[in-house]
Amino acid sequence: SNALPGAAPTAPAAHVAGSSSDVVVVGGGVIGLSVAWRAAQRGRTVTVVDPAPGSGASHAAAGMLAPVSEVTYTEEPLLRLGLASLARWPAFAAELSAESGMDVDHRAEGTLDVAFGSDDLAALSEMAGFLEKLSLPVERLTGRECRRAEPMLAPSVRGGILAPGDAWVDPRRVTAALLAALSRRGARVLAGRVAGLLSEGGAVRGVRCADGAAIGAEQVVLAAGAWSGSLDGLPPEVLPPVRPVKGQIMRLRGAPGFLGRCVRGIVHGSRAYLVPRGDGEIVLGATQEEMGFDTRVTAGALWELLRDARELVPGITELEVVDLAAGLRPGTPDNLPVIGPSGMDGLLLATGHHRGGVLLSPLTADLVSGGPDPDLAPLAALCSPLRFAEAHR
Ligand code: FAD
């Protein structure tokens, strides 16, 4: 189920030594590819450099576009970014499907967050109140109403809240479609690892690949996910403070209609979720671990994922396991992404999307490639890379 058609052919970076383009994007995850696609649509010549596009966190991600059910009280800025990006998703998905000829399985049937114990129920009710105060759509459901909405739910579910506006996509289809759309627009996708940046008089002028290739650019966009903090040739105050936050996730083969919407809940003190795809696949997620650059799939994590998902939806134990994956989310100190001018001429950052990079990709592409849009200014300010520079002074 993982092989998707339509990926752009990649050439080794060494074959294009000495070349240049308007924009070079370092990293071909959902963020780098979205930025590259929007730049190519605006008529700029674009090169993406990545040893394995679409293989990073974007390959592991569940693809929930769920700013409302992901929100916590301390994260109102993140909620604003998420809502702005969620609003962009229907048009982004439609346009991407039209250009690539590929469906990205964009669905908008909402998220059902359920509770078992009275503490969890109280926490959900408080959350519903918080969302109502922000005039966000939310419905409170009894246990019976939850099960009527999702018959596969455990009988012990006591109640829940439905966020009807939440949506989801298949991130593997999204990166495959972005690669196909980039190829149709004539953008280059090179198989290479960027080792460092080329700079001249304090300005970034291109990238240097590990195989020695140099690619000149007017503008370099650093979108290397959890690896964005480890490039050579940048002063420390310019390098984004991202760290890898490991997530393990499992895919099962269900029948279409097994679940109608995303289902989540707090089980054994941790958040578990199930995401249904159009073809019947059910995604179980996800762990959150501070383990450095470790992408091993571990027995303990899989046990926890199954244990927690089974509490929510007991019938999953009948389903076939089709895929196990681990990915590294690019975490930042304040959980907000790092998007925009880096403080160094010629270098833009588009990273640090942590748990929400799929959700935030349309907004990120607009923030990086868009013209001066007054509506975007307050959102751009929230993501500014310069907020961390203070710490280095
Ligand atoms: P990545 O997808 O990691 O891409 C970075 C790319 O950079 C990689 O392809 C890598 O090969 C490349 N690269 C690295 N170093 C170099 C270099 N030196 N030169 C060139 N290329 C380089 N988000 C949501 O919105 N919804 C979800 O439901 C969701 N679920 C998730 C579940 C899990 C288990 C995980 C791990 C993440 C989840 N996320 C989710 C988060 C989301 O996956 C990330 O925020 C997003 O994928 C980040 O995209 P990215 O393009 O920045 O990074």
XYZ file of C-alpha atoms and ligand atoms in Angstrom:
446
model
C 0.000 0.000 0.000
C 3.014 2.289 0.232
C 4.140 2.447 -3.372
C 2.388 5.304 -5.081
C 2.725 6.125 -8.767
C 3.602 9.545 -10.080
C 6.819 10.387 -8.275
C 9.031 12.696 -10.312
C 12.215 11.076 -11.623
C 15.195 12.205 -9.620
C 18.683 12.769 -10.977
C 21.820 12.615 -8.842
C 22.810 16.128 -7.801
C 26.382 15.720 -9.179
C 24.974 15.671 -12.724
C 23.933 19.295 -12.433
C 27.067 20.739 -10.831
C 27.436 24.419 -11.529
C 23.750 24.930 -12.328
C 21.426 27.408 -10.715
C 17.756 28.263 -10.322
C 15.657 31.019 -8.771
C 14.772 28.922 -5.743
C 16.515 25.906 -4.206
C 14.480 24.029 -1.612
C 16.475 21.884 0.819
C 14.263 18.949 1.798
C 11.385 17.351 -0.091
C 8.932 16.523 2.675
C 5.372 17.832 2.609
C 6.649 21.286 3.573
C 9.498 21.642 1.047
C 7.403 20.184 -1.788
C 4.427 22.471 -1.026
C 6.683 25.514 -0.988
C 8.371 24.382 -4.224
C 5.035 23.773 -5.969
C 3.655 27.220 -5.098
C 6.940 28.846 -6.210
C 6.856 26.919 -9.516
C 3.233 27.986 -10.035
C 4.395 31.589 -9.737
C 6.767 31.032 -12.636
C 10.005 30.703 -10.692
C 12.596 28.084 -11.628
C 12.752 25.639 -8.748
C 15.124 22.877 -7.655
C 14.337 20.564 -4.727
C 17.264 18.629 -3.253
C 16.566 15.584 -1.072
C 18.226 12.145 -0.889
C 14.767 10.532 -0.599
C 11.817 12.922 -1.102
C 8.718 12.116 0.919
C 10.541 9.672 3.194
C 10.777 11.749 6.373
C 8.102 12.596 8.949
C 5.711 13.120 6.050
C 5.891 9.396 5.265
C 4.932 8.460 8.832
C 2.252 11.125 9.400
C -1.397 10.237 9.930
C -2.509 13.311 7.991
C -5.069 14.701 10.389
C -6.023 18.294 9.603
C -7.334 18.792 13.088
C -6.489 22.180 14.573
C -9.567 22.117 16.804
C -9.134 18.736 18.452
C -5.346 19.194 18.710
C -5.640 22.455 20.606
C -4.612 22.937 24.207
C -5.308 25.987 26.293
C -1.799 27.325 26.034
C -1.625 27.013 22.278
C -3.985 29.625 20.907
C -1.380 30.952 18.413
C -0.985 27.431 17.022
C -4.758 27.138 16.766
C -4.898 30.355 14.710
C -2.274 29.009 12.315
C -4.047 25.665 12.089
C -7.442 27.201 11.339
C -5.947 29.464 8.664
C -4.326 26.450 7.021
C -7.375 24.185 7.405
C -9.388 26.802 5.496
C -6.857 26.566 2.651
C -6.927 22.768 2.396
C -10.032 22.182 0.210
C -8.718 24.439 -2.561
C -5.142 23.190 -2.103
C -6.258 19.544 -2.413
C -8.513 20.232 -5.407
C -5.837 22.184 -7.253
C -3.167 19.613 -6.446
C -5.372 16.747 -7.643
C -6.182 18.617 -10.859
C -2.502 19.359 -11.588
C -1.120 15.976 -10.641
C -3.986 13.757 -11.765
C -3.794 12.102 -8.328
C -6.324 11.951 -5.534
C -5.004 12.851 -2.060
C -7.945 11.351 -0.128
C -9.004 14.676 1.394
C -11.952 14.048 3.714
C -13.734 16.485 6.011
C -16.095 14.426 8.150
C -14.778 15.699 11.482
C -13.107 14.266 14.555
C -14.864 12.499 17.413
C -12.999 12.811 20.718
C -14.306 10.351 23.306
C -13.917 9.797 27.050
C -14.215 6.723 29.285
C -13.759 7.993 32.832
C -15.405 10.934 34.564
C -12.099 12.872 34.722
C -11.661 12.580 30.970
C -15.307 13.495 30.451
C -14.855 16.634 32.560
C -11.710 17.532 30.595
C -13.574 17.131 27.297
C -16.443 19.229 28.535
C -14.025 21.966 29.556
C -12.436 21.762 26.113
C -15.858 22.090 24.485
C -16.473 25.220 26.553
C -13.138 26.668 25.481
C -13.925 26.012 21.802
C -17.426 27.471 22.135
C -15.920 30.627 23.607
C -13.778 30.902 20.483
C -16.954 30.415 18.365
C -15.550 27.186 16.946
C -17.989 24.485 15.868
C -18.246 21.690 18.425
C -21.018 19.288 19.456
C -21.280 17.508 22.827
C -22.433 13.886 22.526
C -23.562 11.307 25.056
C -22.029 7.821 24.992
C -25.049 6.528 23.107
C -24.799 9.329 20.542
C -21.093 8.593 20.095
C -21.850 4.952 19.320
C -24.667 5.895 16.986
C -22.187 8.068 15.090
C -19.456 5.382 15.175
C -20.898 1.892 15.799
C -17.441 0.299 16.159
C -16.692 2.351 19.310
C -16.263 0.492 22.599
C -19.499 0.141 24.629
C -17.760 1.732 27.634
C -17.428 5.154 25.947
C -19.171 7.638 28.266
C -19.382 10.676 26.007
C -17.511 12.784 23.521
C -17.190 15.933 21.502
C -17.448 16.156 17.765
C -15.369 18.752 15.913
C -17.277 18.675 12.631
C -14.834 20.921 10.780
C -11.745 18.734 11.207
C -10.467 16.952 8.108
C -7.678 14.621 6.976
C -5.614 13.588 3.962
C -3.246 10.768 3.085
C 0.192 12.424 3.411
C 1.886 9.782 1.210
C -0.538 10.621 -1.574
C 0.067 14.333 -0.961
C 3.857 14.089 -1.376
C 3.473 11.812 -4.437
C 1.003 14.290 -5.984
C 3.297 17.241 -5.213
C 6.204 15.450 -6.922
C 4.030 14.754 -9.967
C 2.800 18.375 -10.087
C 6.377 19.663 -9.772
C 7.495 17.418 -12.601
C 4.678 18.728 -14.816
C 5.762 22.294 -14.037
C 9.327 21.505 -15.065
C 10.790 21.835 -11.566
C 13.848 19.690 -10.833
C 13.950 17.210 -7.986
C 17.524 16.118 -7.341
C 18.550 13.104 -5.289
C 21.189 14.571 -3.009
C 21.967 15.609 0.518
C 22.753 19.258 1.084
C 25.886 19.470 3.214
C 26.052 23.217 3.561
C 25.102 26.575 2.170
C 27.111 28.721 -0.212
C 27.383 32.261 1.021
C 29.030 35.430 -0.155
C 29.378 38.622 1.840
C 26.935 37.378 4.479
C 24.280 36.421 1.924
C 23.249 32.883 0.967
C 23.811 32.219 -2.736
C 23.096 28.518 -3.118
C 23.773 25.084 -1.679
C 26.636 22.603 -1.652
C 25.713 18.937 -1.874
C 27.504 16.072 -0.133
C 28.648 14.757 -3.547
C 30.343 18.079 -4.285
C 27.681 19.573 -6.581
C 27.067 23.283 -6.143
C 23.705 24.777 -7.056
C 23.345 28.530 -7.178
C 20.100 30.222 -6.170
C 18.643 33.646 -5.561
C 16.772 32.159 -2.679
C 17.351 29.030 -0.596
C 14.472 27.619 1.439
C 15.575 25.387 4.291
C 12.821 22.778 4.750
C 14.776 19.755 5.972
C 12.382 18.861 8.788
C 14.039 17.564 11.953
C 17.447 17.832 10.217
C 17.089 21.582 9.570
C 19.358 22.499 12.463
C 22.337 20.502 11.232
C 23.623 22.235 8.084
C 27.167 23.564 7.798
C 28.019 27.142 7.022
C 25.364 28.927 9.012
C 25.921 31.122 12.037
C 24.289 29.599 15.142
C 21.718 32.393 15.473
C 20.391 31.554 11.984
C 20.120 27.780 12.438
C 16.561 26.928 13.512
C 16.297 25.332 16.992
C 14.541 22.153 15.831
C 14.843 18.794 17.536
C 13.599 15.357 16.450
C 10.453 14.140 18.231
C 9.972 10.501 17.349
C 6.553 9.144 16.434
C 5.649 5.527 15.729
C 2.491 4.626 13.884
C 0.730 1.572 12.468
C -1.488 0.983 9.460
C -4.165 -1.709 9.333
C -6.330 -2.913 6.479
C -10.009 -2.430 7.321
C -13.106 -2.447 5.168
C -14.264 0.917 3.783
C -16.772 2.350 6.253
C -15.253 0.591 9.299
C -15.012 4.115 10.761
C -16.658 7.197 9.293
C -14.431 9.822 10.847
C -11.286 10.260 12.936
C -11.729 8.884 16.431
C -9.568 9.887 19.359
C -9.443 9.541 23.074
C -7.252 9.534 26.135
C -6.373 5.957 27.047
C -3.987 5.030 29.876
C -3.075 8.712 30.110
C -1.917 9.016 26.508
C -3.698 10.269 23.419
C -4.646 7.591 20.914
C -6.281 8.095 17.547
C -7.615 6.154 14.555
C -7.772 7.697 11.095
C -9.797 5.967 8.336
C -8.739 6.233 4.684
C -11.072 6.012 1.712
C -9.688 2.596 0.746
C -10.442 1.156 4.200
C -6.973 1.593 5.694
C -7.025 2.497 9.404
C -4.073 4.417 10.838
C -3.293 3.988 14.554
C -1.187 6.688 16.142
C 1.043 7.695 17.550
C 3.841 7.714 20.080
C 5.708 10.865 21.057
C 9.274 10.160 22.184
C 12.409 12.239 22.752
C 14.981 9.777 21.379
C 17.226 11.880 19.145
C 17.621 10.732 15.528
C 16.339 7.220 16.218
C 13.801 5.787 13.751
C 13.661 2.179 14.946
C 10.190 0.685 15.195
C 10.015 -0.868 18.663
C 7.917 -3.692 20.068
C 6.900 -1.647 23.101
C 5.498 1.199 21.018
C 3.499 -1.158 18.834
C 2.126 -2.866 21.899
C 1.013 0.488 23.324
C -0.561 1.599 20.043
C -2.584 -1.602 19.777
C -3.493 -1.682 23.459
C -4.811 1.908 23.391
C -6.555 1.697 20.002
C -8.277 -1.538 21.077
C -9.782 0.258 24.086
C -11.337 2.792 21.708
C -12.375 0.392 18.941
C -12.150 -3.278 20.037
C -12.772 -4.604 16.499
C -9.345 -3.480 15.252
C -7.759 -6.697 16.524
C -9.407 -8.516 13.580
C -7.645 -6.322 10.998
C -4.482 -7.115 9.039
C -1.322 -5.120 9.843
C -0.008 -3.585 6.606
C 2.629 -1.071 7.671
C 4.710 0.105 10.598
C 6.618 3.376 10.492
C 8.586 5.771 12.658
C 9.158 9.418 11.805
C 10.880 12.430 13.335
C 8.712 15.478 13.894
C 10.617 18.747 13.767
C 9.907 20.116 17.249
C 10.657 23.679 18.393
C 10.989 25.189 21.888
C 7.567 26.912 21.685
C 5.792 24.306 19.452
C 5.289 26.937 16.749
C 6.817 26.529 13.283
C 9.742 28.589 12.006
C 8.749 30.198 8.721
C 10.085 33.218 6.839
C 13.238 35.290 6.399
C 16.101 33.897 8.454
C 17.884 37.176 9.049
C 20.460 36.202 6.429
C 19.879 37.568 2.934
C 18.831 34.837 0.479
C 17.791 32.300 3.116
C 14.227 31.491 4.142
C 13.252 28.897 6.722
C 10.215 26.599 6.517
C 10.523 24.100 9.326
C 9.652 23.282 12.926
C 6.103 22.096 12.162
C 6.226 19.474 14.883
C 2.855 17.650 15.094
C 1.122 19.722 12.414
C 3.211 19.882 9.249
C 0.612 18.256 7.029
C -2.080 20.578 8.329
C 0.191 23.622 8.011
C 1.632 22.965 4.540
C -0.785 25.143 2.479
C -0.344 28.067 4.863
C 3.432 27.594 4.963
C 3.630 27.632 1.157
C 1.643 30.882 1.091
C 3.793 32.453 3.806
C 6.993 31.565 1.920
C 5.974 32.048 -1.699
C 3.077 34.448 -1.491
C 3.192 38.159 -2.141
C 2.669 40.671 0.647
C -0.814 39.731 1.888
C -1.967 41.957 4.780
C -4.108 39.109 6.174
C -1.020 36.954 6.503
C 1.104 39.507 8.363
C -0.073 38.602 11.900
C 0.348 34.893 11.172
C 3.784 35.475 9.658
C 4.771 37.319 12.835
C 3.860 34.281 14.970
C 6.196 32.073 12.917
C 9.084 34.485 12.494
C 12.506 32.812 12.817
C 13.791 36.002 14.389
C 11.969 35.266 17.672
C 14.798 32.892 18.628
C 17.659 35.214 17.684
C 17.266 37.075 20.999
C 18.551 34.021 22.858
C 21.893 34.283 21.062
C 22.543 37.957 21.802
P 9.967 15.779 6.649
O 8.765 15.141 6.093
O 10.734 15.060 7.690
O 10.896 16.080 5.413
C 12.202 16.560 5.558
C 12.975 16.093 4.346
O 14.275 16.680 4.390
C 13.191 14.576 4.307
O 12.626 14.066 3.109
C 14.702 14.412 4.359
O 15.167 13.360 3.512
C 15.183 15.755 3.857
N 16.513 16.122 4.312
C 17.047 16.015 5.561
N 18.293 16.482 5.583
C 18.558 16.898 4.322
C 19.705 17.484 3.722
N 20.818 17.731 4.425
N 19.658 17.782 2.406
C 18.521 17.529 1.674
N 17.415 16.998 2.208
C 17.437 16.687 3.512
N 1.137 16.310 11.060
C -0.150 16.642 10.770
O -0.410 17.743 10.317
N -1.158 15.755 10.996
C -0.925 14.508 11.503
O -1.856 13.724 11.690
C 0.408 14.132 11.800
N 0.679 12.899 12.308
C 1.978 12.544 12.533
C 2.246 11.263 12.989
C 3.563 10.853 13.189
C 3.841 9.468 13.679
C 4.622 11.750 12.909
C 6.044 11.329 13.062
C 4.342 13.043 12.470
C 3.039 13.460 12.292
N 2.721 14.746 11.863
C 1.436 15.089 11.560
C 3.764 15.772 11.729
C 4.222 15.907 10.298
O 4.584 14.629 9.831
C 5.421 16.848 10.204
O 5.166 18.063 10.858
C 5.739 17.133 8.734
O 5.815 15.928 8.000
C 7.024 17.894 8.598
O 7.291 18.000 7.231
P 8.725 18.418 6.722
O 8.635 18.470 5.241
O 9.182 19.624 7.455
O 9.683 17.237 7.235
